[in-house]
Amino acid sequence: QAEVIREGELEKRSDSLFQLWKKKLVVLTKDSLSLFPDGHKRTKGKELGFGSILKVDCVERTGKYIYFTIVTKDRKEIDFRCPDQSCWNASITMALIDFQNKRAIQDFKSRQELEQAAGTQERRLARAP
């Protein structure tokens, strides 16, 4: 069970013809955003792993709401809105940036280790008779 950064309510625009706003219970962790349809965690939620999210985009403020879009790596756009003062968009953006930075550091270290291992192998081969 991942550590919860934030939990609360967000509204998601439905994919249906009428594009109605539906309230979701949202759980933000350091690795994902989970959406629960009925306001309870009893049902199976939809998990958006940060590995599949490209960015949080298109922030717009009206008097009452902040509207924002989560863009996935397969270019799917998921629209959300939250009350103006709740700053859900900022919480999600910061968690996503943190996740992406940690992944970039891991990738860099993995590449360095591979290069070092390849260099050691080359030196061994150079010394072989």
mmCIF file of N, CA and C in Angstrom:
data_model
loop_
_atom_site.group_PDB
_atom_site.id
_atom_site.type_symbol
_atom_site.label_atom_id
_atom_site.label_comp_id
_atom_site.label_asym_id
_atom_site.label_seq_id
_atom_site.Cartn_x
_atom_site.Cartn_y
_atom_site.Cartn_z
ATOM 1 N N GLN A 1 0.845 -1.188 0.000
ATOM 2 C CA GLN A 1 0.000 0.000 0.000
ATOM 3 C C GLN A 1 0.883 1.242 0.000
ATOM 4 N N ALA A 2 0.764 2.062 -1.033
ATOM 5 C CA ALA A 2 1.597 3.251 -1.176
ATOM 6 C C ALA A 2 1.158 4.348 -0.207
ATOM 7 N N GLU A 3 2.121 5.178 0.165
ATOM 8 C CA GLU A 3 1.851 6.287 1.070
ATOM 9 C C GLU A 3 0.944 7.316 0.378
ATOM 10 N N VAL A 4 -0.134 7.689 1.057
ATOM 11 C CA VAL A 4 -1.098 8.642 0.496
ATOM 12 C C VAL A 4 -0.582 10.064 0.716
ATOM 13 N N ILE A 5 -0.466 10.821 -0.380
ATOM 14 C CA ILE A 5 -0.070 12.221 -0.305
ATOM 15 C C ILE A 5 -1.301 13.084 -0.014
ATOM 16 N N ARG A 6 -2.385 12.740 -0.690
ATOM 17 C CA ARG A 6 -3.611 13.520 -0.551
ATOM 18 C C ARG A 6 -4.814 12.669 -0.945
ATOM 19 N N GLU A 7 -5.921 12.924 -0.288
ATOM 20 C CA GLU A 7 -7.158 12.204 -0.589
ATOM 21 C C GLU A 7 -8.309 13.192 -0.524
ATOM 22 N N GLY A 8 -9.239 13.093 -1.463
ATOM 23 C CA GLY A 8 -10.370 14.007 -1.443
ATOM 24 C C GLY A 8 -11.225 13.857 -2.687
ATOM 25 N N GLU A 9 -11.983 14.906 -2.982
ATOM 26 C CA GLU A 9 -12.939 14.838 -4.075
ATOM 27 C C GLU A 9 -12.509 15.708 -5.256
ATOM 28 N N LEU A 10 -12.657 15.138 -6.436
ATOM 29 C CA LEU A 10 -12.413 15.833 -7.696
ATOM 30 C C LEU A 10 -13.589 15.520 -8.605
ATOM 31 N N GLU A 11 -13.816 16.363 -9.589
ATOM 32 C CA GLU A 11 -14.834 16.060 -10.582
ATOM 33 C C GLU A 11 -14.147 15.735 -11.900
ATOM 34 N N LYS A 12 -14.609 14.654 -12.533
ATOM 35 C CA LYS A 12 -14.052 14.193 -13.810
ATOM 36 C C LYS A 12 -15.149 14.297 -14.861
ATOM 37 N N ARG A 13 -14.765 14.810 -16.031
ATOM 38 C CA ARG A 13 -15.743 14.881 -17.114
ATOM 39 C C ARG A 13 -15.875 13.496 -17.725
ATOM 40 N N SER A 14 -17.116 13.058 -17.901
ATOM 41 C CA SER A 14 -17.351 11.721 -18.450
ATOM 42 C C SER A 14 -17.039 11.700 -19.943
ATOM 43 N N ASP A 15 -16.772 10.503 -20.460
ATOM 44 C CA ASP A 15 -16.499 10.324 -21.884
ATOM 45 C C ASP A 15 -17.788 10.212 -22.694
ATOM 46 N N SER A 16 -18.912 10.225 -22.021
ATOM 47 C CA SER A 16 -20.190 10.022 -22.710
ATOM 48 C C SER A 16 -20.551 11.228 -23.591
ATOM 49 N N LEU A 17 -21.579 11.072 -24.359
ATOM 50 C CA LEU A 17 -22.044 12.097 -25.280
ATOM 51 C C LEU A 17 -22.319 13.431 -24.568
ATOM 52 N N PHE A 18 -22.887 13.370 -23.378
ATOM 53 C CA PHE A 18 -23.280 14.589 -22.668
ATOM 54 C C PHE A 18 -22.135 15.218 -21.877
ATOM 55 N N GLN A 19 -21.054 14.507 -21.700
ATOM 56 C CA GLN A 19 -19.869 14.990 -20.985
ATOM 57 C C GLN A 19 -20.227 15.631 -19.640
ATOM 58 N N LEU A 20 -20.909 14.876 -18.819
ATOM 59 C CA LEU A 20 -21.317 15.352 -17.507
ATOM 60 C C LEU A 20 -20.135 15.301 -16.543
ATOM 61 N N TRP A 21 -20.140 16.180 -15.556
ATOM 62 C CA TRP A 21 -19.112 16.159 -14.510
ATOM 63 C C TRP A 21 -19.572 15.214 -13.408
ATOM 64 N N LYS A 22 -18.711 14.279 -13.050
ATOM 65 C CA LYS A 22 -19.049 13.314 -12.001
ATOM 66 C C LYS A 22 -18.021 13.395 -10.885
ATOM 67 N N LYS A 23 -18.522 13.396 -9.643
ATOM 68 C CA LYS A 23 -17.622 13.459 -8.484
ATOM 69 C C LYS A 23 -16.949 12.117 -8.285
ATOM 70 N N LYS A 24 -15.652 12.181 -7.982
ATOM 71 C CA LYS A 24 -14.860 10.978 -7.728
ATOM 72 C C LYS A 24 -14.088 11.175 -6.436
ATOM 73 N N LEU A 25 -13.951 10.095 -5.693
ATOM 74 C CA LEU A 25 -13.014 10.100 -4.574
ATOM 75 C C LEU A 25 -11.655 9.855 -5.197
ATOM 76 N N VAL A 26 -10.690 10.701 -4.891
ATOM 77 C CA VAL A 26 -9.377 10.617 -5.512
ATOM 78 C C VAL A 26 -8.325 10.392 -4.435
ATOM 79 N N VAL A 27 -7.413 9.446 -4.713
ATOM 80 C CA VAL A 27 -6.304 9.179 -3.808
ATOM 81 C C VAL A 27 -5.013 9.383 -4.596
ATOM 82 N N LEU A 28 -4.208 10.337 -4.133
ATOM 83 C CA LEU A 28 -2.934 10.656 -4.762
ATOM 84 C C LEU A 28 -1.804 10.047 -3.944
ATOM 85 N N THR A 29 -0.971 9.234 -4.603
ATOM 86 C CA THR A 29 0.222 8.674 -3.954
ATOM 87 C C THR A 29 1.445 9.130 -4.750
ATOM 88 N N LYS A 30 2.630 8.717 -4.329
ATOM 89 C CA LYS A 30 3.838 9.137 -5.045
ATOM 90 C C LYS A 30 3.981 8.443 -6.404
ATOM 91 N N ASP A 31 3.154 7.416 -6.670
ATOM 92 C CA ASP A 31 3.247 6.671 -7.929
ATOM 93 C C ASP A 31 2.015 6.764 -8.819
ATOM 94 N N SER A 32 0.880 7.225 -8.269
ATOM 95 C CA SER A 32 -0.346 7.170 -9.067
ATOM 96 C C SER A 32 -1.450 8.070 -8.526
ATOM 97 N N LEU A 33 -2.490 8.173 -9.344
ATOM 98 C CA LEU A 33 -3.722 8.850 -8.977
ATOM 99 C C LEU A 33 -4.825 7.806 -9.154
ATOM 100 N N SER A 34 -5.551 7.499 -8.089
ATOM 101 C CA SER A 34 -6.630 6.507 -8.170
ATOM 102 C C SER A 34 -7.971 7.209 -8.041
ATOM 103 N N LEU A 35 -8.918 6.789 -8.889
ATOM 104 C CA LEU A 35 -10.250 7.382 -8.913
ATOM 105 C C LEU A 35 -11.279 6.330 -8.525
ATOM 106 N N PHE A 36 -12.123 6.668 -7.571
ATOM 107 C CA PHE A 36 -13.157 5.743 -7.124
ATOM 108 C C PHE A 36 -14.524 6.350 -7.447
ATOM 109 N N PRO A 37 -15.372 5.599 -8.162
ATOM 110 C CA PRO A 37 -16.602 6.167 -8.718
ATOM 111 C C PRO A 37 -17.676 6.553 -7.715
ATOM 112 N N ASP A 38 -17.797 5.868 -6.603
ATOM 113 C CA ASP A 38 -18.953 6.125 -5.741
ATOM 114 C C ASP A 38 -18.593 6.864 -4.455
ATOM 115 N N GLY A 39 -17.400 7.440 -4.403
ATOM 116 C CA GLY A 39 -17.007 8.158 -3.201
ATOM 117 C C GLY A 39 -16.492 7.259 -2.100
ATOM 118 N N HIS A 40 -16.375 5.951 -2.380
ATOM 119 C CA HIS A 40 -15.870 4.999 -1.386
ATOM 120 C C HIS A 40 -14.761 4.170 -2.006
ATOM 121 N N LYS A 41 -13.839 3.730 -1.179
ATOM 122 C CA LYS A 41 -12.753 2.891 -1.686
ATOM 123 C C LYS A 41 -13.134 1.418 -1.685
ATOM 124 N N ARG A 42 -14.416 1.133 -1.449
ATOM 125 C CA ARG A 42 -14.857 -0.274 -1.444
ATOM 126 C C ARG A 42 -14.823 -0.862 -2.848
ATOM 127 N N THR A 43 -15.194 -0.040 -3.825
ATOM 128 C CA THR A 43 -15.225 -0.534 -5.199
ATOM 129 C C THR A 43 -13.831 -0.437 -5.810
ATOM 130 N N LYS A 44 -13.651 -1.130 -6.923
ATOM 131 C CA LYS A 44 -12.368 -1.091 -7.624
ATOM 132 C C LYS A 44 -12.220 0.269 -8.289
ATOM 133 N N GLY A 45 -11.140 0.949 -7.977
ATOM 134 C CA GLY A 45 -10.903 2.250 -8.577
ATOM 135 C C GLY A 45 -10.117 2.134 -9.869
ATOM 136 N N LYS A 46 -10.100 3.233 -10.610
ATOM 137 C CA LYS A 46 -9.281 3.301 -11.816
ATOM 138 C C LYS A 46 -7.966 3.974 -11.414
ATOM 139 N N GLU A 47 -6.867 3.285 -11.698
ATOM 140 C CA GLU A 47 -5.571 3.819 -11.307
ATOM 141 C C GLU A 47 -4.846 4.383 -12.519
ATOM 142 N N LEU A 48 -4.420 5.635 -12.397
ATOM 143 C CA LEU A 48 -3.589 6.270 -13.412
ATOM 144 C C LEU A 48 -2.170 6.304 -12.866
ATOM 145 N N GLY A 49 -1.342 5.352 -13.299
ATOM 146 C CA GLY A 49 0.039 5.319 -12.842
ATOM 147 C C GLY A 49 0.817 6.457 -13.475
ATOM 148 N N PHE A 50 1.706 7.093 -12.709
ATOM 149 C CA PHE A 50 2.478 8.215 -13.236
ATOM 150 C C PHE A 50 3.383 7.801 -14.389
ATOM 151 N N GLY A 51 3.721 6.520 -14.474
ATOM 152 C CA GLY A 51 4.507 6.046 -15.609
ATOM 153 C C GLY A 51 3.760 6.181 -16.933
ATOM 154 N N SER A 52 2.431 6.257 -16.868
ATOM 155 C CA SER A 52 1.626 6.372 -18.095
ATOM 156 C C SER A 52 1.145 7.803 -18.343
ATOM 157 N N ILE A 53 1.512 8.736 -17.457
ATOM 158 C CA ILE A 53 1.066 10.121 -17.602
ATOM 159 C C ILE A 53 2.194 10.972 -18.170
ATOM 160 N N LEU A 54 1.860 11.726 -19.203
ATOM 161 C CA LEU A 54 2.820 12.613 -19.837
ATOM 162 C C LEU A 54 2.903 13.945 -19.096
ATOM 163 N N LYS A 55 1.732 14.549 -18.825
ATOM 164 C CA LYS A 55 1.732 15.863 -18.183
ATOM 165 C C LYS A 55 0.346 16.239 -17.679
ATOM 166 N N VAL A 56 0.334 17.266 -16.845
ATOM 167 C CA VAL A 56 -0.903 17.919 -16.417
ATOM 168 C C VAL A 56 -0.937 19.228 -17.203
ATOM 169 N N ASP A 57 -2.009 19.442 -17.920
ATOM 170 C CA ASP A 57 -2.034 20.501 -18.920
ATOM 171 C C ASP A 57 -3.256 21.388 -18.771
ATOM 172 N N CYS A 58 -3.214 22.522 -19.466
ATOM 173 C CA CYS A 58 -4.411 23.276 -19.761
ATOM 174 C C CYS A 58 -5.151 23.728 -18.498
ATOM 175 N N VAL A 59 -4.451 24.395 -17.609
ATOM 176 C CA VAL A 59 -5.100 24.862 -16.383
ATOM 177 C C VAL A 59 -5.852 26.154 -16.696
ATOM 178 N N GLU A 60 -7.125 26.170 -16.334
ATOM 179 C CA GLU A 60 -7.958 27.352 -16.566
ATOM 180 C C GLU A 60 -8.757 27.631 -15.302
ATOM 181 N N ARG A 61 -8.819 28.893 -14.921
ATOM 182 C CA ARG A 61 -9.574 29.280 -13.729
ATOM 183 C C ARG A 61 -10.847 29.996 -14.143
ATOM 184 N N THR A 62 -11.946 29.606 -13.535
ATOM 185 C CA THR A 62 -13.172 30.398 -13.646
ATOM 186 C C THR A 62 -13.402 30.911 -12.236
ATOM 187 N N GLY A 63 -14.511 31.546 -11.987
ATOM 188 C CA GLY A 63 -14.766 32.067 -10.647
ATOM 189 C C GLY A 63 -14.783 30.982 -9.590
ATOM 190 N N LYS A 64 -15.347 29.834 -9.924
ATOM 191 C CA LYS A 64 -15.595 28.788 -8.933
ATOM 192 C C LYS A 64 -14.626 27.608 -9.025
ATOM 193 N N TYR A 65 -14.168 27.294 -10.239
ATOM 194 C CA TYR A 65 -13.393 26.070 -10.451
ATOM 195 C C TYR A 65 -12.040 26.321 -11.123
ATOM 196 N N ILE A 66 -11.165 25.351 -10.935
ATOM 197 C CA ILE A 66 -9.947 25.235 -11.733
ATOM 198 C C ILE A 66 -10.152 24.000 -12.605
ATOM 199 N N TYR A 67 -9.974 24.171 -13.906
ATOM 200 C CA TYR A 67 -10.107 23.072 -14.862
ATOM 201 C C TYR A 67 -8.713 22.666 -15.318
ATOM 202 N N PHE A 68 -8.453 21.361 -15.389
ATOM 203 C CA PHE A 68 -7.167 20.894 -15.889
ATOM 204 C C PHE A 68 -7.331 19.547 -16.569
ATOM 205 N N THR A 69 -6.322 19.201 -17.370
ATOM 206 C CA THR A 69 -6.359 17.981 -18.167
ATOM 207 C C THR A 69 -5.123 17.152 -17.875
ATOM 208 N N ILE A 70 -5.322 15.858 -17.648
ATOM 209 C CA ILE A 70 -4.190 14.935 -17.542
ATOM 210 C C ILE A 70 -4.036 14.287 -18.911
ATOM 211 N N VAL A 71 -2.835 14.401 -19.473
ATOM 212 C CA VAL A 71 -2.545 13.829 -20.786
ATOM 213 C C VAL A 71 -1.700 12.574 -20.573
ATOM 214 N N THR A 72 -2.181 11.442 -21.084
ATOM 215 C CA THR A 72 -1.448 10.189 -20.929
ATOM 216 C C THR A 72 -0.457 10.023 -22.077
ATOM 217 N N LYS A 73 0.469 9.086 -21.930
ATOM 218 C CA LYS A 73 1.490 8.865 -22.957
ATOM 219 C C LYS A 73 0.897 8.389 -24.279
ATOM 220 N N ASP A 74 -0.297 7.794 -24.230
ATOM 221 C CA ASP A 74 -0.957 7.412 -25.483
ATOM 222 C C ASP A 74 -1.883 8.528 -25.984
ATOM 223 N N ARG A 75 -1.651 9.747 -25.478
ATOM 224 C CA ARG A 75 -2.326 10.982 -25.909
ATOM 225 C C ARG A 75 -3.807 11.060 -25.547
ATOM 226 N N LYS A 76 -4.243 10.246 -24.611
ATOM 227 C CA LYS A 76 -5.618 10.358 -24.128
ATOM 228 C C LYS A 76 -5.676 11.547 -23.165
ATOM 229 N N GLU A 77 -6.756 12.313 -23.239
ATOM 230 C CA GLU A 77 -6.924 13.463 -22.366
ATOM 231 C C GLU A 77 -8.076 13.213 -21.406
ATOM 232 N N ILE A 78 -7.825 13.440 -20.128
ATOM 233 C CA ILE A 78 -8.843 13.234 -19.102
ATOM 234 C C ILE A 78 -9.048 14.577 -18.405
ATOM 235 N N ASP A 79 -10.258 15.097 -18.477
ATOM 236 C CA ASP A 79 -10.563 16.424 -17.940
ATOM 237 C C ASP A 79 -11.066 16.343 -16.502
ATOM 238 N N PHE A 80 -10.561 17.277 -15.685
ATOM 239 C CA PHE A 80 -10.952 17.364 -14.284
ATOM 240 C C PHE A 80 -11.267 18.812 -13.933
ATOM 241 N N ARG A 81 -12.016 18.962 -12.854
ATOM 242 C CA ARG A 81 -12.177 20.283 -12.263
ATOM 243 C C ARG A 81 -12.236 20.128 -10.747
ATOM 244 N N CYS A 82 -11.805 21.182 -10.072
ATOM 245 C CA CYS A 82 -11.825 21.181 -8.609
ATOM 246 C C CYS A 82 -12.167 22.593 -8.134
ATOM 247 N N PRO A 83 -12.654 22.726 -6.901
ATOM 248 C CA PRO A 83 -12.920 24.063 -6.374
ATOM 249 C C PRO A 83 -11.641 24.907 -6.425
ATOM 250 N N ASP A 84 -11.797 26.182 -6.686
ATOM 251 C CA ASP A 84 -10.691 27.101 -6.933
ATOM 252 C C ASP A 84 -9.577 27.023 -5.887
ATOM 253 N N GLN A 85 -9.912 26.947 -4.623
ATOM 254 C CA GLN A 85 -8.887 26.998 -3.572
ATOM 255 C C GLN A 85 -8.278 25.641 -3.219
ATOM 256 N N SER A 86 -8.758 24.559 -3.817
ATOM 257 C CA SER A 86 -8.307 23.224 -3.403
ATOM 258 C C SER A 86 -6.917 22.857 -3.927
ATOM 259 N N CYS A 87 -6.485 23.465 -5.033
ATOM 260 C CA CYS A 87 -5.137 23.260 -5.597
ATOM 261 C C CYS A 87 -4.822 21.806 -5.944
ATOM 262 N N TRP A 88 -5.835 21.020 -6.305
ATOM 263 C CA TRP A 88 -5.580 19.626 -6.692
ATOM 264 C C TRP A 88 -4.623 19.550 -7.870
ATOM 265 N N ASN A 89 -4.791 20.459 -8.830
ATOM 266 C CA ASN A 89 -3.924 20.443 -10.011
ATOM 267 C C ASN A 89 -2.454 20.599 -9.616
ATOM 268 N N ALA A 90 -2.167 21.462 -8.658
ATOM 269 C CA ALA A 90 -0.784 21.660 -8.194
ATOM 270 C C ALA A 90 -0.277 20.415 -7.470
ATOM 271 N N SER A 91 -1.103 19.796 -6.636
ATOM 272 C CA SER A 91 -0.693 18.585 -5.909
ATOM 273 C C SER A 91 -0.336 17.465 -6.889
ATOM 274 N N ILE A 92 -1.179 17.280 -7.910
ATOM 275 C CA ILE A 92 -0.935 16.222 -8.895
ATOM 276 C C ILE A 92 0.318 16.539 -9.708
ATOM 277 N N THR A 93 0.457 17.803 -10.129
ATOM 278 C CA THR A 93 1.629 18.211 -10.909
ATOM 279 C C THR A 93 2.917 17.984 -10.124
ATOM 280 N N MET A 94 2.949 18.385 -8.867
ATOM 281 C CA MET A 94 4.164 18.227 -8.051
ATOM 282 C C MET A 94 4.504 16.741 -7.852
ATOM 283 N N ALA A 95 3.495 15.913 -7.603
ATOM 284 C CA ALA A 95 3.746 14.474 -7.425
ATOM 285 C C ALA A 95 4.263 13.858 -8.729
ATOM 286 N N LEU A 96 3.709 14.294 -9.870
ATOM 287 C CA LEU A 96 4.151 13.786 -11.169
ATOM 288 C C LEU A 96 5.598 14.197 -11.449
ATOM 289 N N ILE A 97 5.937 15.448 -11.186
ATOM 290 C CA ILE A 97 7.315 15.928 -11.393
ATOM 291 C C ILE A 97 8.286 15.154 -10.513
ATOM 292 N N ASP A 98 7.913 14.944 -9.262
ATOM 293 C CA ASP A 98 8.761 14.184 -8.340
ATOM 294 C C ASP A 98 8.995 12.767 -8.870
ATOM 295 N N PHE A 99 7.915 12.126 -9.333
ATOM 296 C CA PHE A 99 8.013 10.775 -9.897
ATOM 297 C C PHE A 99 8.939 10.771 -11.117
ATOM 298 N N GLN A 100 8.748 11.732 -12.032
ATOM 299 C CA GLN A 100 9.550 11.787 -13.253
ATOM 300 C C GLN A 100 11.026 12.057 -12.945
ATOM 301 N N ASN A 101 11.289 12.918 -11.956
ATOM 302 C CA ASN A 101 12.682 13.189 -11.563
ATOM 303 C C ASN A 101 13.350 11.937 -11.002
ATOM 304 N N LYS A 102 12.649 11.219 -10.132
ATOM 305 C CA LYS A 102 13.212 9.990 -9.561
ATOM 306 C C LYS A 102 13.481 8.959 -10.651
ATOM 307 N N ARG A 103 12.562 8.841 -11.601
ATOM 308 C CA ARG A 103 12.748 7.899 -12.711
ATOM 309 C C ARG A 103 13.959 8.304 -13.558
ATOM 310 N N ALA A 104 14.132 9.586 -13.829
ATOM 311 C CA ALA A 104 15.263 10.075 -14.628
ATOM 312 C C ALA A 104 16.591 9.774 -13.926
ATOM 313 N N ILE A 105 16.621 9.951 -12.616
ATOM 314 C CA ILE A 105 17.840 9.656 -11.847
ATOM 315 C C ILE A 105 18.145 8.161 -11.897
ATOM 316 N N GLN A 106 17.111 7.324 -11.739
ATOM 317 C CA GLN A 106 17.302 5.864 -11.825
ATOM 318 C C GLN A 106 17.830 5.462 -13.198
ATOM 319 N N ASP A 107 17.252 6.039 -14.257
ATOM 320 C CA ASP A 107 17.690 5.733 -15.620
ATOM 321 C C ASP A 107 19.150 6.143 -15.823
ATOM 322 N N PHE A 108 19.514 7.309 -15.321
ATOM 323 C CA PHE A 108 20.889 7.807 -15.444
ATOM 324 C C PHE A 108 21.864 6.869 -14.724
ATOM 325 N N LYS A 109 21.513 6.479 -13.491
ATOM 326 C CA LYS A 109 22.383 5.579 -12.725
ATOM 327 C C LYS A 109 22.510 4.222 -13.407
ATOM 328 N N SER A 110 21.413 3.723 -13.946
ATOM 329 C CA SER A 110 21.455 2.436 -14.660
ATOM 330 C C SER A 110 22.379 2.516 -15.863
ATOM 331 N N ARG A 111 22.296 3.617 -16.623
ATOM 332 C CA ARG A 111 23.176 3.796 -17.786
ATOM 333 C C ARG A 111 24.637 3.864 -17.356
ATOM 334 N N GLN A 112 24.911 4.589 -16.269
ATOM 335 C CA GLN A 112 26.286 4.696 -15.769
ATOM 336 C C GLN A 112 26.821 3.320 -15.383
ATOM 337 N N GLU A 113 26.012 2.533 -14.681
ATOM 338 C CA GLU A 113 26.440 1.205 -14.257
ATOM 339 C C GLU A 113 26.714 0.314 -15.463
ATOM 340 N N LEU A 114 25.858 0.397 -16.485
ATOM 341 C CA LEU A 114 26.076 -0.391 -17.698
ATOM 342 C C LEU A 114 27.367 0.025 -18.407
ATOM 343 N N GLU A 115 27.599 1.347 -18.483
ATOM 344 C CA GLU A 115 28.826 1.841 -19.127
ATOM 345 C C GLU A 115 30.062 1.405 -18.355
ATOM 346 N N GLN A 116 29.995 1.462 -17.041
ATOM 347 C CA GLN A 116 31.127 1.031 -16.219
ATOM 348 C C GLN A 116 31.385 -0.462 -16.399
ATOM 349 N N ALA A 117 30.317 -1.252 -16.419
ATOM 350 C CA ALA A 117 30.459 -2.697 -16.604
ATOM 351 C C ALA A 117 31.053 -3.000 -17.979
ATOM 352 N N ALA A 118 30.608 -2.269 -19.006
ATOM 353 C CA ALA A 118 31.144 -2.467 -20.356
ATOM 354 C C ALA A 118 32.619 -2.082 -20.399
ATOM 355 N N GLY A 119 32.993 -1.008 -19.722
ATOM 356 C CA GLY A 119 34.394 -0.574 -19.666
ATOM 357 C C GLY A 119 35.272 -1.608 -18.994
ATOM 358 N N THR A 120 34.798 -2.199 -17.912
ATOM 359 C CA THR A 120 35.542 -3.244 -17.192
ATOM 360 C C THR A 120 35.729 -4.452 -18.102
ATOM 361 N N GLN A 121 34.690 -4.819 -18.823
ATOM 362 C CA GLN A 121 34.745 -5.956 -19.751
ATOM 363 C C GLN A 121 35.763 -5.688 -20.860
ATOM 364 N N GLU A 122 35.767 -4.456 -21.398
ATOM 365 C CA GLU A 122 36.713 -4.102 -22.463
ATOM 366 C C GLU A 122 38.151 -4.181 -21.959
ATOM 367 N N ARG A 123 38.385 -3.701 -20.730
ATOM 368 C CA ARG A 123 39.758 -3.743 -20.171
ATOM 369 C C ARG A 123 40.222 -5.190 -19.980
ATOM 370 N N ARG A 124 39.300 -6.063 -19.544
ATOM 371 C CA ARG A 124 39.661 -7.469 -19.379
ATOM 372 C C ARG A 124 40.049 -8.094 -20.725
ATOM 373 N N LEU A 125 39.235 -7.774 -21.740
ATOM 374 C CA LEU A 125 39.507 -8.333 -23.069
ATOM 375 C C LEU A 125 40.834 -7.796 -23.637
ATOM 376 N N ALA A 126 41.158 -6.550 -23.349
ATOM 377 C CA ALA A 126 42.394 -5.934 -23.852
ATOM 378 C C ALA A 126 43.615 -6.602 -23.230
ATOM 379 N N ARG A 127 43.493 -7.077 -21.981
ATOM 380 C CA ARG A 127 44.616 -7.732 -21.307
ATOM 381 C C ARG A 127 44.753 -9.210 -21.663
ATOM 382 N N ALA A 128 43.730 -9.783 -22.222
ATOM 383 C CA ALA A 128 43.765 -11.226 -22.536
ATOM 384 C C ALA A 128 44.846 -11.494 -23.596
ATOM 385 N N PRO A 129 45.544 -12.665 -23.490
ATOM 386 C CA PRO A 129 46.620 -12.982 -24.438
ATOM 387 C C PRO A 129 46.081 -13.256 -25.842
#
